[in-house]
Coordinates of C-alpha atoms and ligand atoms in Angstrom, one line a residue:
M10 CA 163.6 25.8 2.7
C11 CA 162.3 28.7 0.8
G12 CA 158.5 29.5 0.1
I13 CA 157.4 29.7 -3.4
V14 CA 154.1 31.0 -4.9
G15 CA 153.0 31.5 -8.5
Y16 CA 149.7 32.9 -10.0
V17 CA 147.9 33.3 -13.3
G18 CA 144.4 34.9 -13.4
P19 CA 142.3 37.9 -13.1
K20 CA 142.9 38.8 -9.4
S21 CA 145.3 41.5 -8.2
T22 CA 148.6 39.4 -8.8
V23 CA 150.6 41.4 -6.2
D24 CA 147.9 40.8 -3.6
V25 CA 147.7 37.1 -4.4
L26 CA 151.4 36.7 -4.3
L27 CA 151.9 38.7 -1.1
S28 CA 149.2 36.9 0.8
G29 CA 150.6 33.5 -0.4
L30 CA 154.1 34.7 0.8
R31 CA 152.7 35.7 4.2
R32 CA 151.3 32.1 4.7
L33 CA 154.6 30.7 3.5
E34 CA 156.8 33.0 5.5
Y35 CA 157.3 30.3 8.0
R36 CA 159.5 28.4 5.4
G37 CA 162.1 31.2 5.5
Y38 CA 162.3 34.9 6.3
D39 CA 165.7 36.1 5.3
S40 CA 164.5 38.1 2.4
A41 CA 161.4 38.2 0.0
G42 CA 160.7 39.3 -3.6
I43 CA 158.1 39.1 -6.4
S44 CA 158.1 39.4 -10.2
V45 CA 154.9 40.3 -12.3
I46 CA 154.4 40.9 -15.9
T47 CA 152.6 44.2 -16.3
G48 CA 151.4 45.9 -19.6
T49 CA 154.9 47.3 -20.0
G50 CA 156.9 44.2 -19.2
L51 CA 158.5 42.3 -16.3
E52 CA 158.8 44.3 -13.0
T53 CA 160.6 43.0 -9.9
R54 CA 160.8 44.0 -6.3
K55 CA 162.8 42.4 -3.7
K56 CA 164.3 43.2 -0.3
A57 CA 166.3 41.6 2.5
G58 CA 164.6 40.8 5.8
K59 CA 161.1 39.9 6.5
L60 CA 158.1 40.2 4.2
D61 CA 157.1 43.6 5.8
N62 CA 160.3 45.1 4.1
L63 CA 159.2 43.9 0.7
I64 CA 155.7 45.4 1.3
A65 CA 157.2 48.6 2.4
E66 CA 159.3 48.6 -0.8
I67 CA 156.2 47.8 -3.0
T68 CA 154.3 50.6 -1.2
A69 CA 157.1 53.1 -2.0
H70 CA 157.5 51.8 -5.6
P71 CA 154.1 50.5 -6.5
L72 CA 153.7 47.8 -9.3
A73 CA 151.3 48.2 -12.3
P74 CA 148.3 45.8 -12.4
A75 CA 149.4 42.3 -13.6
N76 CA 147.7 39.0 -14.2
I77 CA 150.7 36.8 -13.8
G78 CA 153.6 36.6 -11.4
I79 CA 155.8 34.7 -9.0
G80 CA 156.9 35.2 -5.4
H81 CA 159.6 34.0 -3.0
T82 CA 160.5 34.1 0.7
R83 CA 164.1 32.9 1.3
W84 CA 166.0 30.9 3.9
A85 CA 169.6 31.6 2.7
T86 CA 171.8 28.8 1.5
H87 CA 174.3 30.2 -1.1
G88 CA 174.9 33.9 -0.4
A89 CA 174.1 36.2 2.5
P90 CA 170.6 37.4 3.0
T91 CA 171.0 40.7 1.1
D92 CA 168.8 42.5 -1.4
G93 CA 170.9 41.3 -4.2
N94 CA 170.8 37.7 -3.3
A95 CA 167.0 37.8 -2.6
H96 CA 164.9 36.1 -5.2
P97 CA 163.6 36.5 -8.0
H98 CA 166.7 36.4 -10.1
L99 CA 166.7 37.8 -13.7
G100 CA 168.1 35.9 -16.6
G101 CA 169.7 37.1 -19.9
T102 CA 171.2 40.3 -20.9
R103 CA 167.8 42.0 -21.4
E104 CA 166.6 40.7 -18.2
K105 CA 163.2 39.4 -19.6
L106 CA 163.2 36.2 -17.5
S107 CA 162.5 35.9 -13.8
L108 CA 163.3 32.8 -11.8
I109 CA 162.6 31.7 -8.2
H110 CA 164.2 28.7 -6.7
N111 CA 163.8 26.5 -3.5
G112 CA 166.6 24.0 -2.8
I113 CA 170.3 23.7 -3.7
I114 CA 171.7 23.3 -7.2
E115 CA 174.7 21.1 -6.4
N116 CA 176.5 21.5 -9.8
F117 CA 176.1 25.2 -9.9
S118 CA 179.9 25.9 -9.8
E119 CA 180.6 24.1 -13.2
L120 CA 177.5 25.7 -14.8
K121 CA 178.5 29.1 -13.6
A122 CA 182.0 28.5 -15.1
E123 CA 180.4 27.7 -18.4
L124 CA 178.3 31.0 -18.2
L125 CA 181.3 33.0 -17.3
T126 CA 183.2 31.8 -20.3
D127 CA 180.2 32.8 -22.3
G128 CA 180.5 36.4 -20.8
T129 CA 177.5 36.2 -18.5
R130 CA 177.5 38.8 -15.7
F131 CA 176.2 37.7 -12.4
A132 CA 174.2 40.0 -10.0
S133 CA 174.2 37.7 -7.0
D134 CA 176.2 35.0 -5.1
T135 CA 173.4 32.5 -5.4
D136 CA 173.3 29.1 -7.1
S137 CA 169.7 30.1 -8.4
E138 CA 170.9 32.9 -10.7
V139 CA 172.8 30.3 -12.8
A140 CA 169.5 28.6 -13.7
A141 CA 168.0 31.9 -14.7
H142 CA 170.8 32.7 -17.1
L143 CA 170.9 29.1 -18.6
I144 CA 167.2 29.3 -19.3
A145 CA 167.3 32.8 -20.8
R146 CA 170.2 31.6 -23.1
E147 CA 168.5 28.4 -24.3
Y148 CA 165.3 30.5 -25.0
D149 CA 167.2 33.0 -27.0
K150 CA 168.4 30.1 -29.2
S151 CA 165.2 28.3 -29.7
G152 CA 162.4 30.7 -29.0
D153 CA 160.6 27.7 -27.2
L154 CA 160.4 28.5 -23.5
V155 CA 159.1 25.0 -22.4
L156 CA 162.0 23.3 -24.4
A157 CA 164.5 25.7 -23.0
F158 CA 163.1 25.1 -19.4
R159 CA 163.2 21.4 -19.8
N160 CA 166.7 21.3 -21.3
V161 CA 168.0 23.2 -18.4
V162 CA 166.3 21.5 -15.4
N163 CA 167.6 18.2 -16.9
R164 CA 171.1 19.6 -16.5
L165 CA 170.6 20.6 -12.8
H166 CA 171.7 18.3 -10.0
G167 CA 170.4 18.6 -6.4
A168 CA 167.1 19.6 -5.0
F169 CA 164.9 22.3 -6.5
T170 CA 161.5 23.7 -7.1
I171 CA 162.0 26.3 -9.8
L172 CA 159.3 28.7 -11.2
V173 CA 159.9 31.0 -14.2
V174 CA 158.1 33.7 -16.1
H175 CA 159.3 35.4 -19.3
E176 CA 158.2 38.7 -20.6
D177 CA 157.7 37.4 -24.1
Q178 CA 155.4 34.6 -22.9
P179 CA 153.1 36.7 -20.6
D180 CA 150.4 34.0 -20.1
V181 CA 152.4 31.1 -18.6
V182 CA 154.3 30.1 -15.4
L183 CA 156.7 27.1 -15.8
A184 CA 157.6 25.1 -12.8
A185 CA 159.9 22.2 -12.2
R186 CA 160.2 19.9 -9.2
R187 CA 162.9 17.6 -8.0
N188 CA 163.3 16.7 -4.4
A189 CA 161.6 20.0 -3.2
P190 CA 157.8 20.5 -2.7
L191 CA 155.4 21.9 -5.3
V192 CA 151.6 21.8 -5.2
I193 CA 149.2 23.2 -7.9
G194 CA 145.9 25.1 -6.9
L195 CA 143.2 24.8 -9.4
G196 CA 140.9 27.7 -9.7
D197 CA 138.1 28.9 -12.1
G198 CA 139.8 30.9 -14.7
E199 CA 142.9 31.2 -12.5
N200 CA 145.6 28.7 -11.2
F201 CA 148.1 28.7 -8.5
L202 CA 151.4 27.2 -7.5
G203 CA 152.9 27.0 -4.1
S204 CA 155.3 25.2 -1.9
D205 CA 152.4 23.8 0.0
V206 CA 148.6 24.3 -0.1
A207 CA 148.7 27.2 2.6
A208 CA 149.9 29.4 -0.3
F209 CA 146.5 29.4 -2.1
V210 CA 144.0 27.8 0.3
E211 CA 142.2 31.0 0.8
H212 CA 141.4 30.9 -3.1
T213 CA 140.8 27.3 -3.8
K214 CA 140.8 23.9 -2.1
R215 CA 141.2 22.0 -5.3
A216 CA 144.8 20.9 -5.5
I217 CA 147.3 18.5 -7.3
S218 CA 150.6 17.5 -5.8
V219 CA 153.4 17.6 -8.4
G220 CA 155.6 14.5 -8.6
Q221 CA 159.2 14.0 -8.7
D222 CA 161.0 15.2 -12.0
E223 CA 157.8 16.9 -13.3
I224 CA 157.3 20.1 -15.0
V225 CA 154.0 22.2 -14.9
I226 CA 152.9 24.5 -17.6
L227 CA 150.4 26.8 -15.9
R228 CA 148.1 29.2 -17.7
S229 CA 144.8 30.8 -16.4
N230 CA 142.7 28.3 -18.2
S231 CA 144.8 25.1 -18.4
V232 CA 147.3 23.1 -16.4
E233 CA 149.6 20.7 -18.1
V234 CA 152.0 18.4 -16.3
I235 CA 155.0 16.6 -18.2
G236 CA 157.9 14.7 -17.2
F237 CA 161.5 16.1 -17.4
D238 CA 161.5 13.8 -20.6
G239 CA 158.6 15.7 -22.0
S240 CA 156.1 12.8 -21.7
P241 CA 152.6 13.6 -20.4
V242 CA 151.8 12.9 -16.8
T243 CA 148.3 12.1 -15.4
S244 CA 147.9 13.7 -12.0
E245 CA 145.3 13.2 -9.3
E246 CA 143.4 16.0 -7.8
F247 CA 142.6 16.1 -4.1
T248 CA 140.6 18.4 -1.9
V249 CA 142.4 20.3 0.7
D250 CA 140.8 19.8 4.1
W251 CA 142.5 22.9 5.8
D252 CA 140.4 25.8 6.6
A253 CA 141.9 29.1 5.3
A254 CA 141.0 30.9 8.6
A255 CA 143.1 28.3 10.5
A256 CA 146.3 29.6 8.8
S257 CA 145.7 33.2 10.2
K258 CA 146.3 34.5 13.7
G259 CA 142.6 35.1 14.4
G260 CA 143.2 37.7 17.0
W261 CA 146.1 36.0 18.9
P262 CA 149.3 38.0 19.4
S263 CA 151.3 35.3 17.7
F264 CA 150.8 32.0 15.6
M265 CA 152.4 30.1 18.4
A266 CA 149.9 31.4 21.1
K267 CA 147.1 30.5 18.7
E268 CA 148.6 27.0 18.0
I269 CA 149.0 26.2 21.6
A270 CA 145.4 27.1 22.2
D271 CA 144.4 24.9 19.0
Q272 CA 145.7 21.8 20.7
P273 CA 142.5 20.4 22.2
Q274 CA 141.0 20.5 18.6
A275 CA 144.1 19.1 17.0
V276 CA 143.9 16.0 19.4
A277 CA 140.2 15.8 18.9
D278 CA 140.4 16.0 15.1
T279 CA 143.2 13.4 15.0
L280 CA 141.0 11.0 17.0
M281 CA 137.8 11.7 15.1
G282 CA 136.4 8.6 13.4
R283 CA 139.3 6.4 14.6
I284 CA 137.8 5.1 17.9
D285 CA 134.5 3.8 18.2
S286 CA 132.3 4.3 21.4
D287 CA 133.5 0.9 22.8
G288 CA 137.2 2.1 22.6
Q289 CA 138.1 0.1 19.5
V290 CA 140.7 1.8 17.2
R291 CA 140.0 1.6 13.4
I292 CA 142.4 3.3 11.1
A293 CA 141.2 3.2 7.4
E294 CA 144.5 4.4 6.2
L295 CA 146.1 1.1 7.6
E296 CA 143.7 -1.2 5.7
S297 CA 146.3 -1.4 2.9
F298 CA 148.4 -3.5 5.3
T299 CA 147.0 -7.1 5.7
A300 CA 146.7 -8.7 9.0
D301 CA 149.6 -11.1 8.0
E302 CA 151.8 -8.2 7.1
I303 CA 151.1 -6.7 10.5
K304 CA 151.7 -10.0 12.3
N305 CA 155.0 -10.4 10.5
I306 CA 156.4 -7.1 11.6
D307 CA 159.4 -7.9 13.7
R308 CA 160.7 -4.4 14.5
I309 CA 159.5 -0.8 14.1
V310 CA 162.1 2.0 13.2
I311 CA 160.7 5.5 13.8
V312 CA 162.6 8.0 11.8
A313 CA 162.1 11.8 12.3
C314 CA 163.9 15.1 13.3
G315 CA 163.6 17.6 16.1
T316 CA 160.3 17.7 17.8
A317 CA 158.9 14.9 15.7
A318 CA 161.9 12.6 16.9
Y319 CA 160.8 13.4 20.4
V320 CA 157.3 12.3 19.5
G321 CA 158.8 9.1 18.4
D322 CA 160.7 8.7 21.8
V323 CA 157.3 9.1 23.5
I324 CA 155.2 6.7 21.4
K325 CA 157.8 4.1 21.6
Y326 CA 156.8 3.4 25.2
G327 CA 153.2 2.7 24.3
I328 CA 153.8 0.8 21.0
E329 CA 156.2 -1.5 22.6
K330 CA 154.1 -2.0 25.7
W331 CA 150.8 -2.8 24.0
S332 CA 152.0 -4.5 20.7
R333 CA 155.2 -6.1 22.0
I334 CA 156.9 -5.1 18.7
P335 CA 160.5 -3.7 19.5
V336 CA 160.7 0.0 18.7
Q337 CA 163.8 1.9 17.9
V338 CA 163.8 5.7 17.3
E339 CA 166.4 7.1 15.0
L340 CA 167.2 10.7 13.9
S341 CA 166.6 10.4 10.1
H342 CA 169.8 11.8 9.1
E343 CA 171.8 9.4 11.4
F344 CA 169.8 6.4 10.2
R345 CA 170.2 7.2 6.5
Y346 CA 174.0 7.2 6.5
R347 CA 174.9 4.3 9.0
D348 CA 174.2 1.1 7.1
P349 CA 171.3 0.1 9.4
V350 CA 169.8 -3.3 9.6
V351 CA 166.4 -3.1 7.7
T352 CA 164.5 -6.2 6.4
K353 CA 161.1 -6.6 4.6
N354 CA 159.6 -7.2 8.1
T355 CA 160.9 -3.9 9.4
L356 CA 158.2 -1.3 9.6
I357 CA 159.5 2.3 9.2
V358 CA 157.3 4.9 10.8
A359 CA 158.3 8.4 9.4
I360 CA 156.9 11.3 11.5
S361 CA 156.9 14.7 9.9
Q362 CA 154.5 17.7 10.3
S363 CA 155.5 19.1 7.0
G364 CA 156.1 15.9 5.1
E365 CA 158.9 17.8 3.4
T366 CA 161.9 17.4 5.9
M367 CA 164.6 16.2 3.5
D368 CA 166.5 14.2 6.2
T369 CA 163.3 12.1 6.7
L370 CA 162.6 11.8 3.1
M371 CA 166.1 10.5 2.4
A372 CA 165.8 8.0 5.3
T373 CA 162.5 6.7 4.0
R374 CA 163.6 6.4 0.5
Y375 CA 166.6 4.5 1.6
A376 CA 164.5 2.2 3.9
R377 CA 162.2 1.4 0.9
E378 CA 165.1 0.5 -1.2
L379 CA 166.2 -2.0 1.4
G380 CA 162.8 -3.5 1.2
A381 CA 161.0 -2.1 4.2
K382 CA 157.4 -0.7 4.1
V383 CA 157.0 3.0 5.3
L384 CA 154.1 4.3 7.3
A385 CA 154.0 8.1 7.5
I386 CA 152.5 10.1 10.2
C387 CA 152.1 13.5 8.5
N388 CA 150.1 16.7 8.8
T389 CA 150.2 18.1 5.3
Q390 CA 148.2 16.8 2.4
G391 CA 150.0 16.9 -0.9
A392 CA 153.3 16.8 0.7
T393 CA 156.3 14.5 -0.6
L394 CA 156.4 12.1 2.4
P395 CA 152.8 10.7 1.9
R396 CA 153.4 10.3 -1.7
E397 CA 156.3 8.2 -1.0
S398 CA 155.0 6.0 1.7
D399 CA 153.1 2.8 1.6
A400 CA 150.4 4.4 3.9
T401 CA 149.9 7.6 5.8
I402 CA 148.0 8.3 8.9
Y403 CA 147.1 12.0 8.7
T404 CA 147.3 14.1 11.9
H405 CA 144.5 16.7 11.6
A406 CA 146.2 19.5 13.5
G407 CA 145.6 22.0 10.6
P408 CA 148.2 24.4 9.3
E409 CA 151.0 25.0 11.8
V410 CA 152.7 28.2 11.0
A411 CA 154.9 29.1 13.9
V412 CA 158.3 27.6 13.5
A413 CA 158.2 26.0 17.0
S414 CA 156.1 22.8 16.7
T415 CA 153.2 22.6 19.3
K416 CA 149.9 21.4 18.0
A417 CA 151.5 19.1 15.5
L418 CA 153.4 17.3 18.3
V419 CA 150.3 16.6 20.3
A420 CA 148.6 15.3 17.2
Q421 CA 151.6 13.2 16.3
I422 CA 151.5 11.5 19.7
T423 CA 147.9 10.9 19.5
A424 CA 148.3 9.2 16.0
G425 CA 151.3 7.3 17.3
Y426 CA 149.1 5.9 20.2
L427 CA 146.4 5.1 17.9
L428 CA 148.9 3.1 15.9
G429 CA 150.0 1.3 18.9
L430 CA 146.6 0.3 20.0
Y431 CA 145.7 -0.9 16.4
L432 CA 148.9 -2.9 16.0
A433 CA 148.3 -4.5 19.5
E434 CA 144.8 -5.6 18.7
V435 CA 145.6 -7.0 15.2
R436 CA 148.5 -9.0 16.7
G437 CA 146.5 -10.0 19.9
A438 CA 149.4 -8.8 22.1
T439 CA 147.3 -7.3 24.9
P440 CA 143.9 -8.2 25.9
V441 CA 141.2 -6.5 23.9
R442 CA 139.3 -5.4 27.1
E443 CA 142.5 -3.5 28.2
L444 CA 143.0 -1.9 24.7
H445 CA 139.4 -0.8 24.4
R446 CA 139.6 0.7 27.9
L447 CA 142.7 2.6 26.7
G448 CA 141.0 3.7 23.5
R449 CA 138.0 5.2 25.7
E450 CA 140.5 7.0 28.1
L451 CA 142.3 8.4 24.9
L452 CA 138.9 9.9 23.8
K453 CA 139.0 11.9 27.1
V454 CA 142.3 13.6 26.4
P455 CA 141.1 16.6 24.3
A456 CA 139.0 17.8 27.3
L457 CA 142.0 17.3 29.6
V458 CA 144.2 19.3 27.2
S459 CA 141.7 22.1 27.4
D460 CA 142.0 22.1 31.2
V461 CA 145.8 22.4 31.0
I462 CA 145.5 25.3 28.5
E463 CA 142.9 27.2 30.6
N464 CA 145.4 27.1 33.6
L465 CA 148.7 28.4 32.2
V466 CA 148.7 31.7 34.0
Q467 CA 151.2 30.6 36.5
V468 CA 153.5 29.2 33.7
R469 CA 153.4 32.6 32.0
E470 CA 154.5 34.3 35.2
L471 CA 157.4 31.9 35.7
G472 CA 158.5 32.7 32.2
N473 CA 158.7 36.4 33.1
D474 CA 160.5 35.5 36.3
L475 CA 163.2 33.5 34.5
A476 CA 163.8 35.7 31.6
N477 CA 167.3 36.4 32.8
A478 CA 168.2 32.6 33.4
K479 CA 171.5 31.6 31.8
S480 CA 170.5 28.0 31.5
V481 CA 167.5 25.9 32.4
L482 CA 167.6 22.1 32.8
F483 CA 164.7 19.6 32.3
L484 CA 164.4 16.1 33.9
G485 CA 162.0 13.3 33.3
R486 CA 161.7 9.6 33.4
N487 CA 159.7 7.3 31.1
V488 CA 157.6 9.3 28.6
G489 CA 158.6 12.3 30.8
F490 CA 162.2 12.0 29.5
P491 CA 161.4 12.9 25.8
V492 CA 159.0 15.5 27.2
A493 CA 162.0 16.9 29.1
M494 CA 164.1 17.0 25.9
E495 CA 161.2 18.7 24.0
G496 CA 160.9 21.4 26.7
A497 CA 164.7 22.1 26.4
L498 CA 164.5 22.3 22.5
K499 CA 161.5 24.8 22.8
L500 CA 163.5 27.0 25.1
K501 CA 166.6 26.9 23.0
E502 CA 164.8 27.7 19.7
L503 CA 162.4 30.3 21.1
A504 CA 164.4 32.1 23.9
Y505 CA 168.0 31.4 22.9
I506 CA 168.7 30.0 26.2
H507 CA 171.0 27.1 27.0
A508 CA 168.7 24.2 28.0
E509 CA 169.2 20.5 28.3
G510 CA 166.8 17.6 28.9
F511 CA 168.1 14.6 30.8
A512 CA 166.6 11.2 32.0
A513 CA 166.3 11.9 35.6
G514 CA 167.9 8.6 36.3
E515 CA 171.0 9.5 34.4
L516 CA 171.5 12.6 36.7
K517 CA 174.0 10.9 39.1
H518 CA 176.0 9.6 36.1
G519 CA 177.3 13.0 35.2
P520 CA 174.8 15.9 34.6
I521 CA 174.3 16.5 38.4
A522 CA 177.7 18.3 38.4
L523 CA 175.9 21.2 36.5
I524 CA 173.8 21.9 39.5
E525 CA 174.8 25.1 41.5
E526 CA 172.9 27.5 43.7
G527 CA 169.9 28.8 42.0
Q528 CA 170.0 26.7 38.8
P529 CA 166.5 26.3 37.5
V530 CA 165.4 22.7 36.9
I531 CA 162.1 21.7 35.5
V532 CA 161.1 18.2 36.5
I533 CA 158.3 16.2 34.9
V534 CA 156.9 14.1 37.8
P535 CA 155.0 10.8 36.9
S536 CA 151.8 10.0 38.5
L537 CA 151.7 8.9 42.1
R538 CA 148.6 6.6 41.5
D539 CA 150.0 3.6 39.5
S540 CA 151.5 0.7 41.5
D541 CA 154.6 0.6 39.3
S542 CA 155.0 4.4 39.4
L543 CA 158.3 5.9 39.1
H544 CA 157.1 8.7 41.3
P545 CA 159.3 7.9 44.4
K546 CA 162.4 7.7 42.3
V547 CA 161.7 11.1 40.7
I548 CA 161.1 12.6 44.2
S549 CA 164.5 11.3 45.2
N550 CA 166.0 12.8 42.2
I551 CA 164.4 16.2 43.1
Q552 CA 165.8 15.9 46.6
E553 CA 169.3 15.2 45.2
I554 CA 169.3 18.4 43.1
R555 CA 167.7 20.5 45.8
A556 CA 170.5 19.5 48.2
R557 CA 172.8 21.1 45.7
G558 CA 170.9 24.4 45.4
A559 CA 168.7 23.8 42.3
K560 CA 165.4 25.9 42.1
V561 CA 162.9 23.2 41.3
I562 CA 159.8 23.7 39.1
A563 CA 157.7 20.5 39.0
I564 CA 155.1 19.5 36.4
A565 CA 152.9 17.0 38.3
E566 CA 149.6 15.3 38.4
E567 CA 146.6 16.9 40.2
G568 CA 146.3 15.2 43.6
D569 CA 150.1 14.8 44.0
T570 CA 150.3 15.9 47.7
E571 CA 154.1 15.1 48.0
V572 CA 155.8 17.0 45.3
G573 CA 155.0 20.4 46.8
Q574 CA 157.2 19.8 49.8
W575 CA 160.3 19.6 47.5
S576 CA 159.6 22.2 44.9
E577 CA 159.6 26.0 44.6
H578 CA 156.6 25.8 42.2
V579 CA 154.2 23.1 41.2
I580 CA 152.3 23.2 37.9
F581 CA 149.5 20.7 38.1
V582 CA 148.0 18.8 35.1
P583 CA 144.9 16.7 35.1
Q584 CA 145.1 12.9 35.9
T585 CA 145.1 10.6 32.9
E586 CA 146.8 7.2 31.9
Q587 CA 150.5 7.2 32.7
L588 CA 151.5 7.2 29.1
F589 CA 148.9 9.8 27.9
A590 CA 150.3 12.3 30.3
A591 CA 153.0 13.3 27.8
I592 CA 150.3 15.0 25.8
L593 CA 149.4 17.1 28.9
T594 CA 152.9 17.8 30.6
V595 CA 154.4 19.1 27.3
I596 CA 152.0 21.9 27.1
P597 CA 153.2 24.0 30.2
L598 CA 156.7 23.7 28.6
Q599 CA 155.6 25.2 25.4
A600 CA 153.8 28.0 27.2
F601 CA 157.0 28.5 29.4
A602 CA 159.3 28.9 26.4
M603 CA 157.0 31.2 24.7
A604 CA 156.6 33.4 27.8
L605 CA 160.2 33.5 28.4
A606 CA 160.9 34.6 24.7
E607 CA 158.3 37.2 24.9
A608 CA 159.8 38.5 28.2
K609 CA 163.1 38.9 26.2
G610 CA 161.2 40.8 23.4
L611 CA 161.9 38.0 20.9
D612 CA 159.9 37.0 17.9
V613 CA 158.3 33.7 19.0
D614 CA 156.9 32.8 15.5
Q615 CA 160.0 33.4 13.5
P616 CA 163.1 32.6 15.7
R617 CA 166.5 33.5 14.4
N618 CA 168.4 31.2 11.9
L619 CA 165.5 28.7 11.7
A620 CA 162.9 27.7 9.0
K621 CA 159.9 25.6 9.7
S622 CA 160.5 23.1 6.9
V623 CA 164.0 21.9 6.5
T624 CA 164.1 20.8 2.9
V625 CA 167.9 20.5 2.6
E626 CA 170.0 17.8 4.2
Ligands
M6R23 O1 158.1 19.1 9.5 P1 158.8 18.2 10.4 O2 157.9 17.7 11.5 O3 159.6 17.0 9.7 O4 159.9 19.0 11.1 C1 160.9 18.3 12.0 C2 161.7 19.4 12.8 O5 162.4 20.2 11.9 C3 160.8 20.3 13.7 O6 160.1 19.5 14.5 C4 161.6 21.3 14.5 O7 162.4 20.6 15.4 C5 160.8 22.3 15.2 N1 161.0 23.6 14.8 C6 160.8 22.2 16.6 O8 159.9 23.1 17.2

């Protein structure tokens, strides 16, 4: 879950590496470091803590100009987050080789034992340093850096992206990828490497996604890709559609604040070109599935983790209702290791913002082995998940930098609903007139999201008021249930407050015992307008907890004249379709968690112990 950047070219290498690390800092922020090759040789600076600590170190001990270098931001796996364990790690007794690594080398103990027998001295507790010494030792034998690199990466087990520079070969960065992300940025007289395109998008939009078990030989004027066996690989170039400015705060106090505000655009961009003016959904990316294949789907299994899994829980309601295909939502890591029933007629829908979540990748690989087709819903071009899926619906949320997912979530729900409407029409499961009406309603959602965002003042005040709360509970029914769980997750990860989301109907089966005088409970209230609305049942649930002392904060639809009688606070969101309401009601919960974390003086973009992309199992 670390961030990796590499550069060869005429620009200030230190600046390119540091700005790349700034954009990758979301992947880990326990420590950071860079190595460059200057006129006098290899130089390294590294420091525990956030990137600013490294920048202060470089300011105190500047580096000479360089045209090649590598940089790393770490989320610790082996070894505590100290200066010594920070990457890069140097290899060989003369310390001419520098290496950075993202992932876990599973057989590092046996390799380390071999090196210790050889007399190698280690400067860190990491698994990564083992690879640095092995490559340096091989290079000292053969004088061929590519061969040495290739021999060693073939010996490593586990997940890794590794980048190496060597003082004796000051024009080349070598990189290898197995089960961890790596993307090449193609420039003019310069080239880049990054864990994702955010690392270099300010310099170039031309990119190549590196495949499994491939090695990159990167020079300023050439890029060569070979397999771990040395055979040449032909790679396909793509154009990055992210705007570099989108990955900066743009005057907002935090990335999270900006990304909450980006949500109307994220939904609009995800809808763009996918619903015509009549309301018919067309998804070009799904044309690789024939009508017969779609008609033969007998079950959908959604695999995802964290917020993306709650998205699965939301869209399940729409996909089942419209397409009549049974939908099951599974946490990727549970699905992968429980011998699930999967056939060639099972459609796996894998949801991931990053496209690099290892649990989700392992689940999809397993499902494909069992013969299922995989459809990804992903936000990141060039990521592993789209490469390994039969088709991908891209969400167009733009780069999401804050660890807490916000705009990716609303874009994923949007994409999931597009999928549900599309499948329903191909299968003839719901009258076309109704599907097209829903399509036209979906097109109105970005404007409604804007309305919600313009009216968050009250939520921010509530966040301040509840800064000392010991626990907050969230209740919802139907799509309000996963929204409640998402609200609780946001509060846990940002404000470090105990929070739980429950199905309101489940309350009296146990959780109501938690309610005592003053317990804050946030309730997602369904619309009052629909004939089959669960509104009266949720009002009853509110009365039950109020009778036991709960302090109720309701998220309800404009025009709901009843809920105010039973709640301390009501936050209103605009009227929309019952199922689309999830996209609106989740936003106050994001803002609430952010406000509460800010009131506690916490870093909302980089909460403790977390990294944005969880690239280890
Ligand atoms: O990149 P992914 O969408 O696969 O990430 C999945 C989860 O790790 C992610 O949603 C996580 O739960 C967020 N930090 C929640 O805000």
